Coordinates of C-alpha atoms in Angstrom, one line a residue:
X21 CA 55.6 -30.1 72.3
X22 CA 53.8 -32.5 69.9
X23 CA 55.1 -36.0 70.6
X24 CA 53.2 -37.8 67.8
X25 CA 52.2 -40.8 70.0
X26 CA 50.5 -44.0 68.7
X27 CA 49.3 -47.2 70.2
X28 CA 49.7 -50.7 68.8
X29 CA 47.6 -53.6 70.2
X30 CA 48.1 -57.2 69.4
X31 CA 45.3 -59.6 70.3
X32 CA 46.9 -63.0 70.6
X33 CA 45.4 -66.4 71.7
X34 CA 45.8 -65.8 75.4
X35 CA 46.1 -62.1 75.9
X36 CA 46.3 -58.6 74.5
X37 CA 49.6 -56.8 74.4
X38 CA 49.9 -53.1 74.0
X39 CA 52.7 -50.6 73.1
X40 CA 52.6 -46.8 73.4
X41 CA 55.3 -45.4 71.1
X42 CA 56.7 -41.9 70.3
X43 CA 56.9 -42.2 66.5
X44 CA 59.4 -39.3 66.2
X45 CA 62.0 -40.9 68.4
X46 CA 61.0 -44.5 68.1
X47 CA 60.9 -44.8 71.9
X48 CA 58.5 -47.2 73.5
X49 CA 57.0 -45.2 76.3
X50 CA 55.0 -48.0 78.0
X51 CA 53.9 -51.6 77.6
X52 CA 51.0 -53.5 78.9
X53 CA 49.5 -57.0 78.8
X54 CA 46.1 -58.2 79.7
X55 CA 45.0 -61.9 79.8
X56 CA 41.6 -63.1 78.8
X57 CA 39.9 -64.1 82.0
X58 CA 37.2 -66.4 80.6
X59 CA 39.6 -68.0 78.2
X60 CA 42.1 -68.6 81.0
X61 CA 39.5 -70.6 82.9
X62 CA 38.8 -72.7 79.8
X63 CA 35.2 -71.5 79.5
X64 CA 33.3 -72.3 76.3
X65 CA 36.0 -74.6 75.0
X66 CA 36.0 -78.4 74.5
X67 CA 39.5 -79.4 73.6
X68 CA 38.5 -83.0 73.1
X69 CA 36.2 -81.9 70.3
X70 CA 38.7 -79.3 68.9
X71 CA 36.2 -76.5 70.0
X72 CA 37.9 -73.2 71.0
X73 CA 35.7 -70.1 71.6
X74 CA 36.3 -66.7 73.1
X75 CA 33.7 -64.3 74.5
X76 CA 33.8 -60.7 73.3
X77 CA 33.8 -59.4 76.9
X78 CA 37.3 -60.8 77.2
X79 CA 38.4 -58.4 74.4
X80 CA 36.4 -55.5 75.7
X81 CA 37.7 -55.8 79.3
X82 CA 41.3 -56.3 78.1
X83 CA 41.2 -53.1 76.0
X84 CA 40.2 -51.2 79.1
X85 CA 43.0 -52.8 81.1
X86 CA 45.6 -52.2 78.4
X87 CA 44.7 -48.5 78.1
X88 CA 44.6 -48.0 81.8
X89 CA 48.1 -49.5 82.1
X90 CA 49.6 -47.6 79.1
X91 CA 48.3 -44.3 80.5
X92 CA 49.8 -44.6 84.0
X93 CA 51.9 -41.6 84.5
X94 CA 50.7 -39.7 81.4
X95 CA 49.2 -36.3 81.7
X96 CA 45.8 -35.5 80.1
X97 CA 47.7 -33.4 77.5
X98 CA 49.9 -36.4 76.5
X99 CA 46.9 -38.6 76.1
X100 CA 45.4 -36.1 73.7
X101 CA 48.6 -36.3 71.6
X102 CA 47.9 -39.9 70.7
X103 CA 47.3 -39.7 67.0
X104 CA 46.2 -43.2 66.1
X105 CA 45.6 -46.8 67.3
X106 CA 46.6 -49.8 65.2
X107 CA 45.4 -53.3 66.0
X108 CA 45.8 -56.9 64.9
X109 CA 44.2 -60.2 66.0
X110 CA 44.3 -63.9 65.5
X111 CA 42.7 -65.2 62.3
X112 CA 40.6 -66.7 61.1
X113 CA 38.6 -65.9 64.2
X114 CA 35.1 -64.9 63.0
X115 CA 31.9 -64.1 64.9
X116 CA 28.2 -63.8 64.0
X117 CA 26.9 -60.2 64.5
X118 CA 23.6 -58.5 64.3
X119 CA 22.7 -55.5 62.1
X120 CA 24.2 -53.1 64.7
X121 CA 27.6 -54.9 64.6
X122 CA 27.1 -56.6 68.0
X123 CA 28.4 -60.2 68.5
X124 CA 25.4 -62.3 69.3
X125 CA 26.9 -63.4 72.6
X126 CA 26.4 -59.8 73.8
X127 CA 22.6 -60.2 73.2
X128 CA 20.1 -61.5 75.7
X129 CA 19.6 -65.2 75.4
X130 CA 23.0 -65.9 73.7
X131 CA 25.4 -64.9 76.5
X132 CA 26.5 -68.4 77.3
X133 CA 26.2 -69.9 73.8
X134 CA 29.7 -70.8 72.4
X135 CA 28.3 -70.7 68.8
X136 CA 27.5 -67.0 69.3
X137 CA 31.1 -66.2 70.3
X138 CA 34.3 -65.7 68.4
X139 CA 35.4 -69.0 66.8
X140 CA 39.1 -69.0 67.5
X141 CA 41.7 -69.7 64.8
X142 CA 42.6 -73.1 66.3
X143 CA 39.0 -74.3 66.4
X144 CA 38.8 -77.4 64.1
X145 CA 35.1 -78.3 64.4
X146 CA 34.5 -77.5 60.7
X147 CA 36.7 -80.2 59.1
X148 CA 33.8 -81.8 57.3
X149 CA 32.6 -78.4 56.0
X150 CA 36.1 -77.6 54.7
X151 CA 36.1 -80.9 52.7
X152 CA 32.8 -79.9 51.1
X153 CA 34.1 -76.4 50.1
X154 CA 37.2 -78.0 48.5
X155 CA 35.1 -80.5 46.6
X156 CA 32.8 -77.9 45.2
X157 CA 35.7 -75.5 44.4
X158 CA 37.3 -78.1 42.2
X159 CA 34.1 -78.6 40.2
X160 CA 33.2 -74.9 39.9
X161 CA 33.9 -72.8 36.9
X162 CA 36.2 -70.7 39.1
X163 CA 38.5 -72.3 41.6
X164 CA 38.1 -69.9 44.5
X165 CA 40.9 -71.7 46.3
X166 CA 43.6 -70.9 43.8
X167 CA 45.0 -68.0 45.8
X168 CA 44.6 -70.0 49.0
X169 CA 47.1 -72.7 48.1
X170 CA 44.5 -74.8 46.4
X171 CA 43.2 -76.2 49.7
X172 CA 40.6 -74.5 51.9
X173 CA 41.0 -75.0 55.6
X174 CA 38.7 -75.9 58.5
X175 CA 40.5 -73.0 60.4
X176 CA 39.0 -70.4 58.0
X177 CA 36.0 -68.1 57.6
X178 CA 33.5 -70.0 55.3
X179 CA 34.1 -73.4 56.9
X180 CA 33.3 -72.1 60.4
X181 CA 30.2 -70.2 59.2
X182 CA 28.8 -73.2 57.4
X183 CA 29.4 -75.4 60.5
X184 CA 27.6 -73.0 62.8
X185 CA 24.7 -72.6 60.3
X186 CA 24.2 -76.4 60.5
X187 CA 24.5 -77.0 64.2
X188 CA 22.7 -73.9 65.7
X189 CA 19.5 -72.7 64.1
X190 CA 19.0 -70.0 66.7
X191 CA 22.4 -68.4 65.8
X192 CA 21.8 -68.8 62.1
X193 CA 18.4 -67.1 62.2
X194 CA 19.6 -64.2 64.4
X195 CA 22.8 -63.5 62.4
X196 CA 22.9 -60.5 60.1
X197 CA 26.4 -61.2 58.9
X198 CA 29.8 -62.5 60.0
X199 CA 32.9 -60.5 60.8
X200 CA 36.5 -61.4 61.6
X201 CA 37.9 -60.5 65.0
X202 CA 40.5 -58.3 63.1
X203 CA 37.6 -56.2 61.7
X204 CA 35.4 -56.2 64.8
X205 CA 38.1 -54.8 67.1
X206 CA 38.5 -51.6 65.0
X207 CA 34.7 -51.4 64.6
X208 CA 34.3 -51.5 68.4
X209 CA 37.1 -48.9 69.0
X210 CA 35.4 -46.7 66.4
X211 CA 31.9 -47.1 67.9
X212 CA 30.5 -48.3 64.5
X213 CA 27.0 -49.6 64.6
X214 CA 26.3 -50.1 60.9
X215 CA 27.7 -53.0 59.0
X216 CA 28.0 -50.9 55.9
X217 CA 30.6 -48.7 57.6
X218 CA 33.0 -51.6 58.3
X219 CA 36.3 -51.6 56.4
X220 CA 37.3 -55.2 55.9
X221 CA 41.0 -55.8 56.1
X222 CA 42.9 -57.3 53.1
X223 CA 44.8 -59.8 55.3
X224 CA 41.8 -61.8 56.6
X225 CA 39.7 -61.4 53.4
X226 CA 42.4 -62.6 51.1
X227 CA 44.0 -65.4 53.1
X228 CA 40.9 -66.7 55.0
X229 CA 37.8 -65.8 52.9
X230 CA 39.0 -66.4 49.3
X231 CA 38.7 -62.8 48.4
X232 CA 40.6 -61.7 45.3
X233 CA 40.0 -58.9 42.8
X234 CA 40.7 -61.2 39.8
X235 CA 37.5 -63.2 40.4
X236 CA 35.3 -60.4 41.6
X237 CA 36.0 -60.4 45.4
X238 CA 34.5 -63.1 47.5
X239 CA 33.1 -66.4 46.2
X240 CA 29.9 -65.7 44.3
X241 CA 26.5 -66.0 45.8
X242 CA 25.8 -68.9 43.5
X243 CA 28.8 -70.8 44.8
X244 CA 27.9 -70.2 48.5
X245 CA 24.3 -71.1 48.0
X246 CA 25.2 -74.2 46.0
X247 CA 27.4 -75.1 48.9
X248 CA 24.5 -74.8 51.4
X249 CA 21.0 -73.1 51.3
X250 CA 21.8 -71.6 54.8
X251 CA 23.8 -68.9 53.0
X252 CA 20.7 -67.5 51.3
X253 CA 19.9 -65.0 54.1
X254 CA 23.6 -63.9 54.3
X255 CA 24.7 -63.3 50.7
X256 CA 23.6 -59.7 50.5
X257 CA 25.3 -58.8 53.8
X258 CA 28.9 -59.5 52.9
X259 CA 31.3 -57.2 51.1
X260 CA 33.5 -56.4 48.1
X261 CA 36.0 -53.7 49.0
X262 CA 39.0 -54.5 51.2
X263 CA 41.6 -52.2 52.7
X264 CA 45.3 -52.4 53.8
X265 CA 46.3 -51.7 57.3
X266 CA 47.9 -48.4 56.6
X267 CA 44.5 -46.9 55.9
X268 CA 42.1 -45.3 58.3
X269 CA 39.2 -47.3 59.6
X270 CA 37.5 -44.4 61.5
X271 CA 37.9 -42.2 64.5
X272 CA 37.8 -43.3 68.1
X273 CA 34.4 -43.6 69.7
X274 CA 33.0 -41.1 72.2
X275 CA 33.0 -43.9 74.9
X276 CA 36.8 -44.0 74.9
X277 CA 37.1 -40.2 74.6
X278 CA 35.0 -39.8 77.7
X279 CA 36.6 -42.6 79.7
X280 CA 40.2 -42.2 78.8
X281 CA 40.6 -38.6 77.6
X282 CA 41.5 -39.2 74.0
X283 CA 41.3 -36.4 71.4
X284 CA 38.1 -37.0 69.5
X285 CA 40.1 -37.0 66.2
X286 CA 42.3 -40.0 67.2
X287 CA 42.4 -42.4 64.3
X288 CA 41.7 -46.1 64.3
X289 CA 43.5 -48.0 61.5
X290 CA 42.2 -50.9 59.4
X291 CA 42.9 -54.1 61.2
X292 CA 45.0 -57.1 60.2
X293 CA 46.2 -60.6 61.2
X294 CA 48.7 -60.7 64.0
X295 CA 51.4 -62.5 62.1
X296 CA 51.1 -60.2 59.1
X297 CA 51.7 -57.2 61.3
X298 CA 54.5 -59.2 63.0
X299 CA 56.3 -59.5 59.7
X300 CA 56.1 -55.7 59.3
X301 CA 57.3 -55.2 62.9
X302 CA 60.2 -57.4 62.2
X303 CA 61.3 -55.4 59.2
X304 CA 59.8 -57.4 56.3
X305 CA 61.8 -57.2 53.0
X306 CA 61.5 -59.0 49.7
X307 CA 62.4 -62.7 49.8
X308 CA 63.0 -62.7 53.5
X309 CA 61.0 -65.4 55.3
X310 CA 59.8 -64.1 58.7
X311 CA 58.8 -66.9 61.1
X312 CA 56.4 -65.6 63.9
X313 CA 56.9 -68.4 66.4
X314 CA 54.6 -68.9 69.4
X315 CA 52.0 -71.6 70.2
X316 CA 51.8 -72.0 66.4
X317 CA 53.8 -70.4 63.6
X318 CA 53.0 -68.2 60.7
X319 CA 55.7 -67.9 58.0
X320 CA 55.4 -64.6 56.1
X321 CA 57.1 -63.7 52.8
X322 CA 56.7 -60.7 50.6
X323 CA 57.5 -60.7 46.8
X324 CA 57.5 -57.6 44.6
X325 CA 54.3 -57.4 42.5
X326 CA 56.4 -56.9 39.4
X327 CA 58.1 -60.2 39.8
X328 CA 54.8 -62.0 39.0
X329 CA 55.3 -64.9 41.4
X330 CA 53.5 -68.2 40.5
X331 CA 50.6 -69.6 42.5
X332 CA 52.1 -71.9 45.2
X333 CA 50.1 -75.0 46.0
X334 CA 49.5 -76.0 49.6
X335 CA 50.2 -72.7 51.5
X336 CA 47.8 -70.4 53.3
X337 CA 47.5 -67.9 50.4
X338 CA 49.1 -65.1 48.5
X339 CA 47.4 -61.8 48.4
X340 CA 48.4 -58.4 47.0
X341 CA 48.9 -56.0 49.9
X342 CA 48.1 -58.4 52.7
X343 CA 51.5 -57.7 54.5
X344 CA 53.2 -54.8 52.8
X345 CA 51.1 -52.6 50.6
X346 CA 52.4 -52.9 47.0
X347 CA 53.8 -56.4 47.6
X348 CA 52.4 -59.9 47.2
X349 CA 52.1 -61.3 50.7
X350 CA 52.5 -65.1 51.2
X351 CA 51.4 -66.9 54.3
X352 CA 52.3 -70.4 55.5
X353 CA 52.7 -71.9 58.9
X354 CA 52.4 -74.8 61.4
X355 CA 49.3 -75.3 63.5
X356 CA 51.4 -76.3 66.5
X357 CA 54.9 -75.2 67.5
X358 CA 55.1 -74.1 71.1
X359 CA 51.9 -76.0 71.7
X360 CA 53.8 -79.2 70.8
X361 CA 56.3 -78.6 73.6
X362 CA 53.5 -77.7 76.0
X363 CA 51.8 -81.0 75.2
X364 CA 54.8 -82.8 76.6
X365 CA 54.9 -80.6 79.6
X366 CA 51.2 -81.1 80.5
X367 CA 51.5 -84.8 79.9
X368 CA 54.5 -85.2 82.2
X369 CA 53.6 -82.8 85.0
X370 CA 49.9 -83.4 85.5
X371 CA 50.2 -86.8 87.1
X372 CA 52.8 -85.4 89.5
X373 CA 50.8 -82.3 90.4
X374 CA 47.5 -84.2 90.9
X375 CA 48.7 -87.4 92.4
X376 CA 46.5 -88.2 95.4
X377 CA 48.3 -87.7 98.7
X378 CA 51.2 -85.8 97.3
X379 CA 49.8 -82.4 98.0
X380 CA 52.5 -80.3 96.4
X381 CA 52.4 -76.7 97.7
X382 CA 51.7 -74.0 95.0
X383 CA 55.3 -72.8 95.3
X384 CA 56.7 -76.2 94.3
X385 CA 54.2 -76.6 91.5
X386 CA 55.5 -73.2 90.1
X387 CA 59.1 -74.5 90.4
X388 CA 58.1 -77.6 88.4
X389 CA 56.4 -75.4 85.8
X390 CA 59.2 -72.9 85.4
X391 CA 62.1 -75.4 85.5
X392 CA 60.6 -78.0 83.2
X393 CA 61.9 -76.8 79.9
X394 CA 65.2 -75.7 81.4
X395 CA 65.9 -79.2 82.6
X396 CA 64.8 -80.9 79.4
X397 CA 66.8 -78.5 77.3
X398 CA 70.0 -79.3 79.2
X399 CA 69.3 -83.0 78.8
X400 CA 68.5 -82.7 75.1
X401 CA 71.6 -80.6 74.4
X402 CA 73.8 -83.3 76.0
X403 CA 72.5 -86.0 73.7
X404 CA 74.6 -87.0 70.6
X405 CA 73.0 -86.4 67.2
X406 CA 72.9 -89.5 65.1
X407 CA 71.1 -90.6 61.9
X408 CA 69.2 -93.3 64.0
X409 CA 67.6 -90.8 66.4
X410 CA 64.0 -90.8 67.4
X411 CA 61.8 -88.9 64.8
X412 CA 58.5 -87.2 65.5
X413 CA 56.1 -85.4 63.1
X414 CA 54.7 -82.0 64.1
X415 CA 51.0 -82.7 63.6
X416 CA 49.7 -82.6 67.1
X417 CA 47.1 -80.1 66.0
X418 CA 46.8 -81.3 62.4
X419 CA 48.8 -79.9 59.4
X420 CA 48.4 -76.3 58.3
X421 CA 51.0 -76.2 55.5
X422 CA 52.1 -77.5 53.2
X423 CA 48.8 -79.0 52.1
X424 CA 46.3 -78.4 54.9
X425 CA 44.9 -81.6 56.5
X426 CA 43.6 -81.3 60.0
X427 CA 42.7 -85.0 60.1
X428 CA 46.4 -85.7 60.3
X429 CA 47.7 -87.0 63.6
X430 CA 51.2 -86.8 64.9
X431 CA 53.4 -89.9 64.7
X432 CA 56.9 -91.1 65.8
X433 CA 59.4 -93.7 65.0
X434 CA 62.4 -95.0 67.0
X435 CA 61.2 -95.5 70.5
X436 CA 63.2 -98.0 72.7
X437 CA 63.3 -98.8 76.4
X438 CA 66.2 -96.4 76.7
X439 CA 64.1 -93.5 75.4
X440 CA 63.9 -90.8 78.0
X441 CA 62.2 -87.4 78.3
X442 CA 65.2 -85.6 76.9
X443 CA 65.1 -87.8 73.8
X444 CA 61.4 -87.0 73.3
X445 CA 61.9 -83.2 73.8
X446 CA 64.8 -83.2 71.4
X447 CA 62.8 -85.1 68.8
X448 CA 59.8 -82.7 69.2
X449 CA 62.0 -79.6 68.7
X450 CA 63.5 -81.3 65.6
X451 CA 60.0 -82.1 64.3
X452 CA 58.9 -78.5 64.5
X453 CA 62.1 -77.5 62.6
X454 CA 61.4 -80.2 60.0
X455 CA 57.9 -78.7 59.5
X456 CA 59.6 -75.4 58.9
X457 CA 61.9 -76.9 56.3
X458 CA 58.9 -78.5 54.5
X459 CA 57.4 -75.0 54.1
X460 CA 60.6 -73.5 52.7
X461 CA 61.1 -76.5 50.4
X462 CA 57.6 -75.9 49.0
X463 CA 58.4 -72.3 48.1
X464 CA 61.7 -73.3 46.6
X465 CA 60.0 -75.9 44.5
X466 CA 58.2 -73.0 42.8
X467 CA 61.4 -71.2 42.2
X468 CA 60.8 -68.6 44.9
X469 CA 64.1 -68.1 46.7
X470 CA 64.4 -67.5 50.4
X471 CA 67.4 -65.1 50.9
X472 CA 67.1 -64.6 54.7
X473 CA 65.2 -66.2 57.6
X474 CA 64.2 -64.1 60.6
X475 CA 62.7 -65.6 63.7
X476 CA 60.5 -63.5 66.0
X477 CA 58.0 -64.1 68.8
X478 CA 58.3 -65.5 72.3
X479 CA 60.2 -68.7 71.7
X480 CA 63.1 -67.3 69.7
X481 CA 63.8 -64.9 72.5
X482 CA 63.5 -67.6 75.2
X483 CA 65.1 -70.7 73.7
X484 CA 68.5 -70.6 72.0
X485 CA 68.3 -74.4 71.7
X486 CA 65.2 -74.3 69.6
X487 CA 66.6 -71.6 67.2
X488 CA 69.9 -73.4 66.8
X489 CA 68.2 -76.7 65.9
X490 CA 66.1 -74.7 63.4
X491 CA 69.2 -73.2 61.9
X492 CA 70.9 -76.6 61.6
X493 CA 67.8 -78.3 60.1
X494 CA 67.3 -75.5 57.6
X495 CA 71.1 -75.4 56.9
X496 CA 70.9 -71.6 57.0
X497 CA 71.6 -68.8 59.5
X498 CA 68.7 -67.6 61.5
X499 CA 68.4 -63.9 62.5
X500 CA 66.5 -63.0 65.7
X501 CA 65.3 -59.5 66.3
X502 CA 65.5 -57.5 69.5
X503 CA 61.7 -57.5 70.2
X504 CA 59.3 -60.2 71.2
X505 CA 56.4 -57.7 70.5
X506 CA 56.8 -57.4 66.7
X507 CA 53.1 -57.9 66.2
X508 CA 52.2 -54.9 68.3
X509 CA 55.1 -53.1 66.8
X510 CA 53.7 -53.8 63.3
X511 CA 50.4 -52.2 64.4
X512 CA 52.4 -49.2 65.6
X513 CA 54.0 -48.9 62.2
X514 CA 50.7 -49.0 60.4
X515 CA 49.2 -46.5 62.8
X516 CA 52.2 -44.1 62.3
X517 CA 51.6 -44.1 58.5
X518 CA 47.8 -43.6 58.8
X519 CA 48.4 -40.7 61.2
X520 CA 50.8 -39.0 58.8
X521 CA 53.9 -39.4 61.0
X522 CA 55.6 -41.2 58.1
X523 CA 54.8 -41.0 54.3
X524 CA 54.9 -44.8 53.8
X525 CA 55.5 -48.2 55.4
X526 CA 59.1 -48.3 54.3
X527 CA 60.0 -45.1 56.0
X528 CA 58.2 -46.1 59.2
X529 CA 59.9 -49.5 59.3
X530 CA 63.3 -47.9 59.0
X531 CA 62.7 -46.0 62.2
X532 CA 60.3 -48.2 64.2
X533 CA 60.8 -51.9 63.2
X534 CA 62.8 -54.3 65.4
X535 CA 66.5 -54.7 64.6
X536 CA 68.5 -57.9 64.4
X537 CA 70.0 -58.6 67.7
X538 CA 71.6 -62.1 67.2
X539 CA 72.4 -64.4 64.4
X540 CA 72.5 -68.2 64.9
X541 CA 75.0 -69.8 62.5
X542 CA 74.2 -73.2 61.3
X543 CA 76.6 -76.1 61.9
X544 CA 77.4 -77.9 58.5
X545 CA 78.2 -81.3 60.1
X546 CA 74.9 -81.3 62.1
X547 CA 73.0 -80.1 59.0
X548 CA 74.3 -83.1 57.1
X549 CA 72.9 -85.5 59.8
X550 CA 69.6 -83.6 59.9
X551 CA 69.4 -84.0 56.1
X552 CA 69.1 -87.8 56.7
X553 CA 66.7 -87.5 59.6
X554 CA 64.5 -85.2 57.5
X555 CA 64.1 -88.0 54.9
X556 CA 62.7 -90.1 57.8
X557 CA 60.4 -87.3 58.7
X558 CA 59.1 -87.1 55.1
X559 CA 58.4 -90.8 55.1
X560 CA 56.4 -90.5 58.3
X561 CA 54.4 -87.5 56.8
X562 CA 53.9 -89.0 53.4
X563 CA 54.6 -85.6 51.9
X564 CA 55.8 -85.1 48.4
X565 CA 58.4 -82.4 48.9

């Protein structure tokens, strides 16, 4: 019996998550997760300098671990029934590669060089370079930032390339070109060893590299070389064509056929950014805002092409086909959401865990770790909500949208000697909700309605308190779907279409996308108080909303 199996893999910040799905029935046959060993140890990162790098071996080893786990209990015949593999990754997370598509950190002499590794999305070492790109774009005959919200970010492709070019001559001289993680993973799975064979995904190209058909693809060679002469040796090694994630990237490499028993015709789909696939996995529809909430957030919105939406300033871009083929995909988001809560956790627990002479057993340390948010949630929920409450901003990792500014620092107003940990946690949860409202307000200011809000990711499935505060601040109901693996599920949906199991994304979503499992109703009386507190948040942020 032909089961029409596909795999979806989601490469997040800390780990890879995998799903093996029967596309005919929609049944998830097995799941797997593999954590990045080097990243977990903090190798190659300097948080004090906003440097976050990942070694490609973490990805390669995790792919092997995911496939091994997914295939436990499968017969060789079932493995050969896997039609396609879809993948997505964080972004913008680029890496310098040689002419054979190898990340430089896999080459002799570069193995321990962080500049030769993947530069993670949250790396903010290129703030100066982003400022220079923005300054030149505003003087150029074509404003290449117009489809990127009018502001280019230090988190994105060209900023990071320019920074590495300037700080590491060895990497610059050895580099043939640069590639996003979301393009390198399918290239690795396909065994591609020629840059010309790489199919660049529309998500990363449009939202992170200023690619758009209307101005001829990527920024012109003249623009890049005017920005910095270090681009001269790279300009002929970039690309024009881009592809949506429902298209075929290639076939699986012989390495994986031999090691895991795949059929040699197993397809690898074009990659994408995790949150974009997460929106599809959550059942994206026109004018529905899907918040993929984790350590940070990505807010995804699709608008029918024929509605001719305006250019929205201060977001992370709007690109035809970047989420759903045939729709204009909008991306916004916050650079810290769950990370903001984890900041409080680390700040409070580290002195206790490391206090000389206390010598807490590992078991007690785990209890502290696991019970921390449960305790603070109970305390925060018991506090009254008033118009004079403590207010935080959500800029612990800078501001992504609206109006990217990674020099921004978080602030707070309203501390007293009676302020306790519960007050701080409550204010931080409210701050992340206020940041979400600022994004929605920006869309509405351009007459783009938001009909529905869906929350997905780890936090919506773990913290009812956070979602209820979000609903009350936004003054709208929040729907939560029945899967915390919507990014991997989106990869499954794209793989099912590329393999021919479904004729289009809409049909695949109807069968395979996550379903709404709970709706959080907003409280009008609390929403009225939050409306006043939000004004205080706006004053602290100096945002024109």
